[in-house]
Amino acid sequence: MCQHQPPCPTAESADRESARLVAHHPEQGWSLLCNGVLLFEDTGELLPDGQIVAPHRALDTSRVMTVA
């Protein structure tokens, strides 16, 4: 699928999110990566084989407040 040199990581790779963008639709909340992965705004993913990867957004600790 990927024609880039060096090739983008495959959809099965742990670093699959680093593949290049093919289509980007921020108004709809998704992007298509070169490896066929649909990456959603909430960090969820849909792999080419139909497998779903649950959102895995890191907690933004700069916005967390603690009460004394």
PDB file of N, CA, C and O in Angstrom:
ATOM      1  N   MET A   1       0.828  -1.190   0.000  1.00  0.00           N
ATOM      2  CA  MET A   1       0.000   0.000   0.000  1.00  0.00           C
ATOM      3  C   MET A   1       0.876   1.259   0.000  1.00  0.00           C
ATOM      4  O   MET A   1       0.680   2.152  -0.795  1.00  0.00           O
ATOM      5  N   CYS A   2       1.850   1.317   0.873  1.00  0.00           N
ATOM      6  CA  CYS A   2       2.692   2.512   1.010  1.00  0.00           C
ATOM      7  C   CYS A   2       3.762   2.561  -0.073  1.00  0.00           C
ATOM      8  O   CYS A   2       4.472   1.593  -0.307  1.00  0.00           O
ATOM      9  N   GLN A   3       3.906   3.711  -0.714  1.00  0.00           N
ATOM     10  CA  GLN A   3       4.921   3.914  -1.748  1.00  0.00           C
ATOM     11  C   GLN A   3       6.066   4.806  -1.253  1.00  0.00           C
ATOM     12  O   GLN A   3       6.949   5.153  -2.038  1.00  0.00           O
ATOM     13  N   HIS A   4       6.037   5.205   0.033  1.00  0.00           N
ATOM     14  CA  HIS A   4       7.066   6.094   0.570  1.00  0.00           C
ATOM     15  C   HIS A   4       8.373   5.340   0.803  1.00  0.00           C
ATOM     16  O   HIS A   4       8.376   4.151   1.036  1.00  0.00           O
ATOM     17  N   GLN A   5       9.471   6.099   0.761  1.00  0.00           N
ATOM     18  CA  GLN A   5      10.783   5.543   1.082  1.00  0.00           C
ATOM     19  C   GLN A   5      11.387   6.378   2.188  1.00  0.00           C
ATOM     20  O   GLN A   5      11.523   7.581   2.015  1.00  0.00           O
ATOM     21  N   PRO A   6      11.723   5.839   3.317  1.00  0.00           N
ATOM     22  CA  PRO A   6      11.443   4.474   3.747  1.00  0.00           C
ATOM     23  C   PRO A   6       9.942   4.283   3.933  1.00  0.00           C
ATOM     24  O   PRO A   6       9.216   5.251   4.186  1.00  0.00           O
ATOM     25  N   PRO A   7       9.480   3.041   3.823  1.00  0.00           N
ATOM     26  CA  PRO A   7       8.034   2.785   3.923  1.00  0.00           C
ATOM     27  C   PRO A   7       7.485   3.132   5.308  1.00  0.00           C
ATOM     28  O   PRO A   7       8.187   3.042   6.313  1.00  0.00           O
ATOM     29  N   CYS A   8       6.238   3.523   5.329  1.00  0.00           N
ATOM     30  CA  CYS A   8       5.555   3.823   6.592  1.00  0.00           C
ATOM     31  C   CYS A   8       5.356   2.530   7.385  1.00  0.00           C
ATOM     32  O   CYS A   8       5.305   1.442   6.804  1.00  0.00           O
ATOM     33  N   PRO A   9       5.204   2.636   8.705  1.00  0.00           N
ATOM     34  CA  PRO A   9       4.929   1.447   9.510  1.00  0.00           C
ATOM     35  C   PRO A   9       3.609   0.807   9.074  1.00  0.00           C
ATOM     36  O   PRO A   9       2.683   1.494   8.671  1.00  0.00           O
ATOM     37  N   THR A  10       3.541  -0.488   9.156  1.00  0.00           N
ATOM     38  CA  THR A  10       2.318  -1.202   8.783  1.00  0.00           C
ATOM     39  C   THR A  10       1.239  -0.984   9.837  1.00  0.00           C
ATOM     40  O   THR A  10       1.518  -0.516  10.955  1.00  0.00           O
ATOM     41  N   ALA A  11       0.028  -1.353   9.511  1.00  0.00           N
ATOM     42  CA  ALA A  11      -1.097  -1.215  10.442  1.00  0.00           C
ATOM     43  C   ALA A  11      -0.925  -2.110  11.662  1.00  0.00           C
ATOM     44  O   ALA A  11      -1.516  -1.853  12.711  1.00  0.00           O
ATOM     45  N   GLU A  12      -0.112  -3.146  11.548  1.00  0.00           N
ATOM     46  CA  GLU A  12       0.124  -4.067  12.666  1.00  0.00           C
ATOM     47  C   GLU A  12       1.255  -3.606  13.582  1.00  0.00           C
ATOM     48  O   GLU A  12       1.437  -4.155  14.660  1.00  0.00           O
ATOM     49  N   SER A  13       2.024  -2.618  13.154  1.00  0.00           N
ATOM     50  CA  SER A  13       3.167  -2.131  13.933  1.00  0.00           C
ATOM     51  C   SER A  13       2.715  -1.330  15.145  1.00  0.00           C
ATOM     52  O   SER A  13       1.669  -0.687  15.125  1.00  0.00           O
ATOM     53  N   ALA A  14       3.527  -1.361  16.177  1.00  0.00           N
ATOM     54  CA  ALA A  14       3.224  -0.585  17.389  1.00  0.00           C
ATOM     55  C   ALA A  14       3.249   0.916  17.100  1.00  0.00           C
ATOM     56  O   ALA A  14       2.524   1.685  17.731  1.00  0.00           O
ATOM     57  N   ASP A  15       4.051   1.347  16.127  1.00  0.00           N
ATOM     58  CA  ASP A  15       4.154   2.766  15.791  1.00  0.00           C
ATOM     59  C   ASP A  15       3.319   3.137  14.566  1.00  0.00           C
ATOM     60  O   ASP A  15       3.638   4.066  13.838  1.00  0.00           O
ATOM     61  N   ARG A  16       2.214   2.423  14.340  1.00  0.00           N
ATOM     62  CA  ARG A  16       1.362   2.626  13.159  1.00  0.00           C
ATOM     63  C   ARG A  16       0.863   4.055  13.012  1.00  0.00           C
ATOM     64  O   ARG A  16       0.613   4.522  11.921  1.00  0.00           O
ATOM     65  N   GLU A  17       0.723   4.789  14.111  1.00  0.00           N
ATOM     66  CA  GLU A  17       0.221   6.168  14.069  1.00  0.00           C
ATOM     67  C   GLU A  17       1.214   7.140  13.437  1.00  0.00           C
ATOM     68  O   GLU A  17       0.848   8.267  13.113  1.00  0.00           O
ATOM     69  N   SER A  18       2.451   6.718  13.235  1.00  0.00           N
ATOM     70  CA  SER A  18       3.440   7.604  12.637  1.00  0.00           C
ATOM     71  C   SER A  18       3.454   7.523  11.107  1.00  0.00           C
ATOM     72  O   SER A  18       4.270   8.187  10.467  1.00  0.00           O
ATOM     73  N   ALA A  19       2.553   6.740  10.512  1.00  0.00           N
ATOM     74  CA  ALA A  19       2.443   6.692   9.051  1.00  0.00           C
ATOM     75  C   ALA A  19       1.970   8.055   8.546  1.00  0.00           C
ATOM     76  O   ALA A  19       1.338   8.824   9.269  1.00  0.00           O
ATOM     77  N   ARG A  20       2.253   8.336   7.292  1.00  0.00           N
ATOM     78  CA  ARG A  20       1.876   9.633   6.706  1.00  0.00           C
ATOM     79  C   ARG A  20       0.368   9.731   6.473  1.00  0.00           C
ATOM     80  O   ARG A  20      -0.300   8.745   6.224  1.00  0.00           O
ATOM     81  N   LEU A  21      -0.131  10.957   6.540  1.00  0.00           N
ATOM     82  CA  LEU A  21      -1.544  11.219   6.286  1.00  0.00           C
ATOM     83  C   LEU A  21      -1.848  11.119   4.796  1.00  0.00           C
ATOM     84  O   LEU A  21      -1.088  11.610   3.968  1.00  0.00           O
ATOM     85  N   VAL A  22      -2.968  10.480   4.484  1.00  0.00           N
ATOM     86  CA  VAL A  22      -3.459  10.420   3.113  1.00  0.00           C
ATOM     87  C   VAL A  22      -4.645  11.370   2.975  1.00  0.00           C
ATOM     88  O   VAL A  22      -4.782  12.075   1.983  1.00  0.00           O
ATOM     89  N   ALA A  23      -5.497  11.386   3.983  1.00  0.00           N
ATOM     90  CA  ALA A  23      -6.656  12.288   4.008  1.00  0.00           C
ATOM     91  C   ALA A  23      -6.846  12.756   5.444  1.00  0.00           C
ATOM     92  O   ALA A  23      -6.687  11.984   6.385  1.00  0.00           O
ATOM     93  N   HIS A  24      -7.191  14.036   5.588  1.00  0.00           N
ATOM     94  CA  HIS A  24      -7.360  14.630   6.920  1.00  0.00           C
ATOM     95  C   HIS A  24      -8.661  15.421   6.921  1.00  0.00           C
ATOM     96  O   HIS A  24      -8.828  16.337   6.109  1.00  0.00           O
ATOM     97  N   HIS A  25      -9.576  15.049   7.800  1.00  0.00           N
ATOM     98  CA  HIS A  25     -10.874  15.721   7.889  1.00  0.00           C
ATOM     99  C   HIS A  25     -11.150  16.111   9.345  1.00  0.00           C
ATOM    100  O   HIS A  25     -11.961  15.476  10.026  1.00  0.00           O
ATOM    101  N   PRO A  26     -10.488  17.158   9.835  1.00  0.00           N
ATOM    102  CA  PRO A  26     -10.672  17.559  11.231  1.00  0.00           C
ATOM    103  C   PRO A  26     -12.109  17.965  11.547  1.00  0.00           C
ATOM    104  O   PRO A  26     -12.565  17.796  12.681  1.00  0.00           O
ATOM    105  N   GLU A  27     -12.831  18.481  10.551  1.00  0.00           N
ATOM    106  CA  GLU A  27     -14.218  18.868  10.788  1.00  0.00           C
ATOM    107  C   GLU A  27     -15.099  17.653  11.070  1.00  0.00           C
ATOM    108  O   GLU A  27     -16.159  17.765  11.688  1.00  0.00           O
ATOM    109  N   GLN A  28     -14.651  16.472  10.641  1.00  0.00           N
ATOM    110  CA  GLN A  28     -15.385  15.233  10.895  1.00  0.00           C
ATOM    111  C   GLN A  28     -14.710  14.391  11.966  1.00  0.00           C
ATOM    112  O   GLN A  28     -15.261  13.382  12.398  1.00  0.00           O
ATOM    113  N   GLY A  29     -13.512  14.771  12.383  1.00  0.00           N
ATOM    114  CA  GLY A  29     -12.832  14.106  13.486  1.00  0.00           C
ATOM    115  C   GLY A  29     -12.053  12.860  13.114  1.00  0.00           C
ATOM    116  O   GLY A  29     -11.826  12.008  13.970  1.00  0.00           O
ATOM    117  N   TRP A  30     -11.592  12.738  11.869  1.00  0.00           N
ATOM    118  CA  TRP A  30     -10.828  11.553  11.491  1.00  0.00           C
ATOM    119  C   TRP A  30      -9.779  11.871  10.445  1.00  0.00           C
ATOM    120  O   TRP A  30      -9.851  12.867   9.751  1.00  0.00           O
ATOM    121  N   SER A  31      -8.792  10.962  10.374  1.00  0.00           N
ATOM    122  CA  SER A  31      -7.738  11.032   9.371  1.00  0.00           C
ATOM    123  C   SER A  31      -7.448   9.624   8.879  1.00  0.00           C
ATOM    124  O   SER A  31      -7.535   8.657   9.638  1.00  0.00           O
ATOM    125  N   LEU A  32      -7.090   9.513   7.601  1.00  0.00           N
ATOM    126  CA  LEU A  32      -6.697   8.236   7.023  1.00  0.00           C
ATOM    127  C   LEU A  32      -5.192   8.251   6.850  1.00  0.00           C
ATOM    128  O   LEU A  32      -4.632   9.182   6.254  1.00  0.00           O
ATOM    129  N   LEU A  33      -4.536   7.226   7.385  1.00  0.00           N
ATOM    130  CA  LEU A  33      -3.095   7.117   7.276  1.00  0.00           C
ATOM    131  C   LEU A  33      -2.711   6.248   6.082  1.00  0.00           C
ATOM    132  O   LEU A  33      -3.524   5.464   5.583  1.00  0.00           O
ATOM    133  N   CYS A  34      -1.486   6.374   5.640  1.00  0.00           N
ATOM    134  CA  CYS A  34      -0.977   5.660   4.479  1.00  0.00           C
ATOM    135  C   CYS A  34      -1.104   4.137   4.627  1.00  0.00           C
ATOM    136  O   CYS A  34      -1.268   3.430   3.647  1.00  0.00           O
ATOM    137  N   ASN A  35      -1.046   3.647   5.842  1.00  0.00           N
ATOM    138  CA  ASN A  35      -1.119   2.210   6.086  1.00  0.00           C
ATOM    139  C   ASN A  35      -2.557   1.691   6.190  1.00  0.00           C
ATOM    140  O   ASN A  35      -2.780   0.531   6.528  1.00  0.00           O
ATOM    141  N   GLY A  36      -3.541   2.540   5.905  1.00  0.00           N
ATOM    142  CA  GLY A  36      -4.939   2.120   5.915  1.00  0.00           C
ATOM    143  C   GLY A  36      -5.639   2.288   7.244  1.00  0.00           C
ATOM    144  O   GLY A  36      -6.809   1.948   7.385  1.00  0.00           O
ATOM    145  N   VAL A  37      -4.961   2.817   8.242  1.00  0.00           N
ATOM    146  CA  VAL A  37      -5.548   3.018   9.572  1.00  0.00           C
ATOM    147  C   VAL A  37      -6.377   4.296   9.571  1.00  0.00           C
ATOM    148  O   VAL A  37      -5.921   5.336   9.091  1.00  0.00           O
ATOM    149  N   LEU A  38      -7.592   4.211  10.085  1.00  0.00           N
ATOM    150  CA  LEU A  38      -8.412   5.401  10.330  1.00  0.00           C
ATOM    151  C   LEU A  38      -8.124   5.839  11.754  1.00  0.00           C
ATOM    152  O   LEU A  38      -8.326   5.077  12.699  1.00  0.00           O
ATOM    153  N   LEU A  39      -7.637   7.039  11.900  1.00  0.00           N
ATOM    154  CA  LEU A  39      -7.284   7.588  13.204  1.00  0.00           C
ATOM    155  C   LEU A  39      -8.322   8.640  13.562  1.00  0.00           C
ATOM    156  O   LEU A  39      -8.557   9.567  12.792  1.00  0.00           O
ATOM    157  N   PHE A  40      -8.951   8.470  14.722  1.00  0.00           N
ATOM    158  CA  PHE A  40     -10.017   9.378  15.146  1.00  0.00           C
ATOM    159  C   PHE A  40      -9.503  10.419  16.128  1.00  0.00           C
ATOM    160  O   PHE A  40      -8.511  10.199  16.814  1.00  0.00           O
ATOM    161  N   GLU A  41     -10.215  11.527  16.185  1.00  0.00           N
ATOM    162  CA  GLU A  41      -9.857  12.659  17.033  1.00  0.00           C
ATOM    163  C   GLU A  41      -9.665  12.273  18.499  1.00  0.00           C
ATOM    164  O   GLU A  41      -8.831  12.818  19.193  1.00  0.00           O
ATOM    165  N   ASP A  42     -10.456  11.306  18.970  1.00  0.00           N
ATOM    166  CA  ASP A  42     -10.358  10.886  20.375  1.00  0.00           C
ATOM    167  C   ASP A  42      -9.243   9.868  20.594  1.00  0.00           C
ATOM    168  O   ASP A  42      -9.146   9.282  21.654  1.00  0.00           O
ATOM    169  N   THR A  43      -8.386   9.645  19.605  1.00  0.00           N
ATOM    170  CA  THR A  43      -7.254   8.724  19.568  1.00  0.00           C
ATOM    171  C   THR A  43      -7.665   7.269  19.388  1.00  0.00           C
ATOM    172  O   THR A  43      -6.812   6.391  19.453  1.00  0.00           O
ATOM    173  N   GLY A  44      -8.922   6.998  19.133  1.00  0.00           N
ATOM    174  CA  GLY A  44      -9.331   5.653  18.766  1.00  0.00           C
ATOM    175  C   GLY A  44      -8.895   5.381  17.334  1.00  0.00           C
ATOM    176  O   GLY A  44      -8.580   6.305  16.576  1.00  0.00           O
ATOM    177  N   GLU A  45      -8.856   4.100  16.964  1.00  0.00           N
ATOM    178  CA  GLU A  45      -8.409   3.725  15.632  1.00  0.00           C
ATOM    179  C   GLU A  45      -9.276   2.601  15.083  1.00  0.00           C
ATOM    180  O   GLU A  45      -9.798   1.781  15.832  1.00  0.00           O
ATOM    181  N   LEU A  46      -9.396   2.566  13.780  1.00  0.00           N
ATOM    182  CA  LEU A  46     -10.018   1.460  13.073  1.00  0.00           C
ATOM    183  C   LEU A  46      -8.970   0.930  12.110  1.00  0.00           C
ATOM    184  O   LEU A  46      -8.504   1.658  11.227  1.00  0.00           O
ATOM    185  N   LEU A  47      -8.561  -0.323  12.315  1.00  0.00           N
ATOM    186  CA  LEU A  47      -7.524  -0.923  11.488  1.00  0.00           C
ATOM    187  C   LEU A  47      -8.128  -1.467  10.202  1.00  0.00           C
ATOM    188  O   LEU A  47      -9.332  -1.735  10.138  1.00  0.00           O
ATOM    189  N   PRO A  48      -7.319  -1.653   9.166  1.00  0.00           N
ATOM    190  CA  PRO A  48      -7.834  -2.122   7.881  1.00  0.00           C
ATOM    191  C   PRO A  48      -8.573  -3.454   7.955  1.00  0.00           C
ATOM    192  O   PRO A  48      -9.469  -3.716   7.160  1.00  0.00           O
ATOM    193  N   ASP A  49      -8.243  -4.303   8.918  1.00  0.00           N
ATOM    194  CA  ASP A  49      -8.909  -5.592   9.040  1.00  0.00           C
ATOM    195  C   ASP A  49     -10.213  -5.506   9.838  1.00  0.00           C
ATOM    196  O   ASP A  49     -10.854  -6.513  10.105  1.00  0.00           O
ATOM    197  N   GLY A  50     -10.606  -4.297  10.236  1.00  0.00           N
ATOM    198  CA  GLY A  50     -11.846  -4.093  10.980  1.00  0.00           C
ATOM    199  C   GLY A  50     -11.674  -4.084  12.487  1.00  0.00           C
ATOM    200  O   GLY A  50     -12.625  -3.824  13.225  1.00  0.00           O
ATOM    201  N   GLN A  51     -10.482  -4.356  12.955  1.00  0.00           N
ATOM    202  CA  GLN A  51     -10.211  -4.349  14.397  1.00  0.00           C
ATOM    203  C   GLN A  51     -10.296  -2.927  14.933  1.00  0.00           C
ATOM    204  O   GLN A  51      -9.843  -1.975  14.288  1.00  0.00           O
ATOM    205  N   ILE A  52     -10.871  -2.788  16.118  1.00  0.00           N
ATOM    206  CA  ILE A  52     -11.021  -1.484  16.762  1.00  0.00           C
ATOM    207  C   ILE A  52      -9.984  -1.338  17.868  1.00  0.00           C
ATOM    208  O   ILE A  52      -9.789  -2.252  18.668  1.00  0.00           O
ATOM    209  N   VAL A  53      -9.337  -0.183  17.896  1.00  0.00           N
ATOM    210  CA  VAL A  53      -8.407   0.141  18.975  1.00  0.00           C
ATOM    211  C   VAL A  53      -9.070   1.253  19.779  1.00  0.00           C
ATOM    212  O   VAL A  53      -9.391   2.319  19.248  1.00  0.00           O
ATOM    213  N   ALA A  54      -9.304   0.984  21.048  1.00  0.00           N
ATOM    214  CA  ALA A  54      -9.979   1.952  21.918  1.00  0.00           C
ATOM    215  C   ALA A  54      -9.153   3.225  22.063  1.00  0.00           C
ATOM    216  O   ALA A  54      -7.920   3.190  21.946  1.00  0.00           O
ATOM    217  N   PRO A  55      -9.823   4.346  22.309  1.00  0.00           N
ATOM    218  CA  PRO A  55      -9.092   5.600  22.535  1.00  0.00           C
ATOM    219  C   PRO A  55      -8.055   5.430  23.630  1.00  0.00           C
ATOM    220  O   PRO A  55      -8.284   4.756  24.629  1.00  0.00           O
ATOM    221  N   HIS A  56      -6.899   6.055  23.421  1.00  0.00           N
ATOM    222  CA  HIS A  56      -5.808   5.936  24.388  1.00  0.00           C
ATOM    223  C   HIS A  56      -5.124   7.281  24.593  1.00  0.00           C
ATOM    224  O   HIS A  56      -3.915   7.374  24.678  1.00  0.00           O
ATOM    225  N   ARG A  57      -5.954   8.301  24.671  1.00  0.00           N
ATOM    226  CA  ARG A  57      -5.441   9.657  24.881  1.00  0.00           C
ATOM    227  C   ARG A  57      -4.767   9.749  26.242  1.00  0.00           C
ATOM    228  O   ARG A  57      -5.291   9.294  27.252  1.00  0.00           O
ATOM    229  N   ALA A  58      -3.599  10.351  26.254  1.00  0.00           N
ATOM    230  CA  ALA A  58      -2.882  10.550  27.511  1.00  0.00           C
ATOM    231  C   ALA A  58      -3.572  11.642  28.315  1.00  0.00           C
ATOM    232  O   ALA A  58      -4.117  12.595  27.755  1.00  0.00           O
ATOM    233  N   LEU A  59      -3.555  11.493  29.597  1.00  0.00           N
ATOM    234  CA  LEU A  59      -4.143  12.492  30.482  1.00  0.00           C
ATOM    235  C   LEU A  59      -3.298  13.750  30.456  1.00  0.00           C
ATOM    236  O   LEU A  59      -2.082  13.706  30.639  1.00  0.00           O
ATOM    237  N   ASP A  60      -3.917  14.884  30.179  1.00  0.00           N
ATOM    238  CA  ASP A  60      -3.225  16.168  30.151  1.00  0.00           C
ATOM    239  C   ASP A  60      -3.115  16.670  31.582  1.00  0.00           C
ATOM    240  O   ASP A  60      -4.027  17.257  32.132  1.00  0.00           O
ATOM    241  N   THR A  61      -1.973  16.410  32.209  1.00  0.00           N
ATOM    242  CA  THR A  61      -1.790  16.742  33.625  1.00  0.00           C
ATOM    243  C   THR A  61      -1.679  18.242  33.863  1.00  0.00           C
ATOM    244  O   THR A  61      -1.780  18.697  34.996  1.00  0.00           O
ATOM    245  N   SER A  62      -1.480  19.030  32.815  1.00  0.00           N
ATOM    246  CA  SER A  62      -1.383  20.476  33.015  1.00  0.00           C
ATOM    247  C   SER A  62      -2.749  21.072  33.357  1.00  0.00           C
ATOM    248  O   SER A  62      -2.839  22.182  33.853  1.00  0.00           O
ATOM    249  N   ARG A  63      -3.814  20.337  33.096  1.00  0.00           N
ATOM    250  CA  ARG A  63      -5.159  20.826  33.371  1.00  0.00           C
ATOM    251  C   ARG A  63      -5.776  20.188  34.623  1.00  0.00           C
ATOM    252  O   ARG A  63      -6.894  20.482  34.976  1.00  0.00           O
ATOM    253  N   VAL A  64      -5.053  19.298  35.243  1.00  0.00           N
ATOM    254  CA  VAL A  64      -5.554  18.632  36.433  1.00  0.00           C
ATOM    255  C   VAL A  64      -5.291  19.504  37.644  1.00  0.00           C
ATOM    256  O   VAL A  64      -4.182  19.996  37.841  1.00  0.00           O
ATOM    257  N   MET A  65      -6.316  19.686  38.464  1.00  0.00           N
ATOM    258  CA  MET A  65      -6.178  20.487  39.668  1.00  0.00           C
ATOM    259  C   MET A  65      -6.331  19.585  40.884  1.00  0.00           C
ATOM    260  O   MET A  65      -7.146  18.667  40.885  1.00  0.00           O
ATOM    261  N   THR A  66      -5.551  19.831  41.883  1.00  0.00           N
ATOM    262  CA  THR A  66      -5.693  19.107  43.135  1.00  0.00           C
ATOM    263  C   THR A  66      -6.228  20.073  44.189  1.00  0.00           C
ATOM    264  O   THR A  66      -5.875  21.256  44.193  1.00  0.00           O
ATOM    265  N   VAL A  67      -7.086  19.545  45.008  1.00  0.00           N
ATOM    266  CA  VAL A  67      -7.681  20.359  46.069  1.00  0.00           C
ATOM    267  C   VAL A  67      -7.022  19.986  47.390  1.00  0.00           C
ATOM    268  O   VAL A  67      -6.928  18.810  47.730  1.00  0.00           O
ATOM    269  N   ALA A  68      -6.567  20.975  48.102  1.00  0.00           N
ATOM    270  CA  ALA A  68      -5.881  20.708  49.379  1.00  0.00           C
ATOM    271  C   ALA A  68      -6.872  20.548  50.500  1.00  0.00           C
ATOM    272  O   ALA A  68      -7.961  20.963  50.504  1.00  0.00           O
TER     273      ALA A  68
END
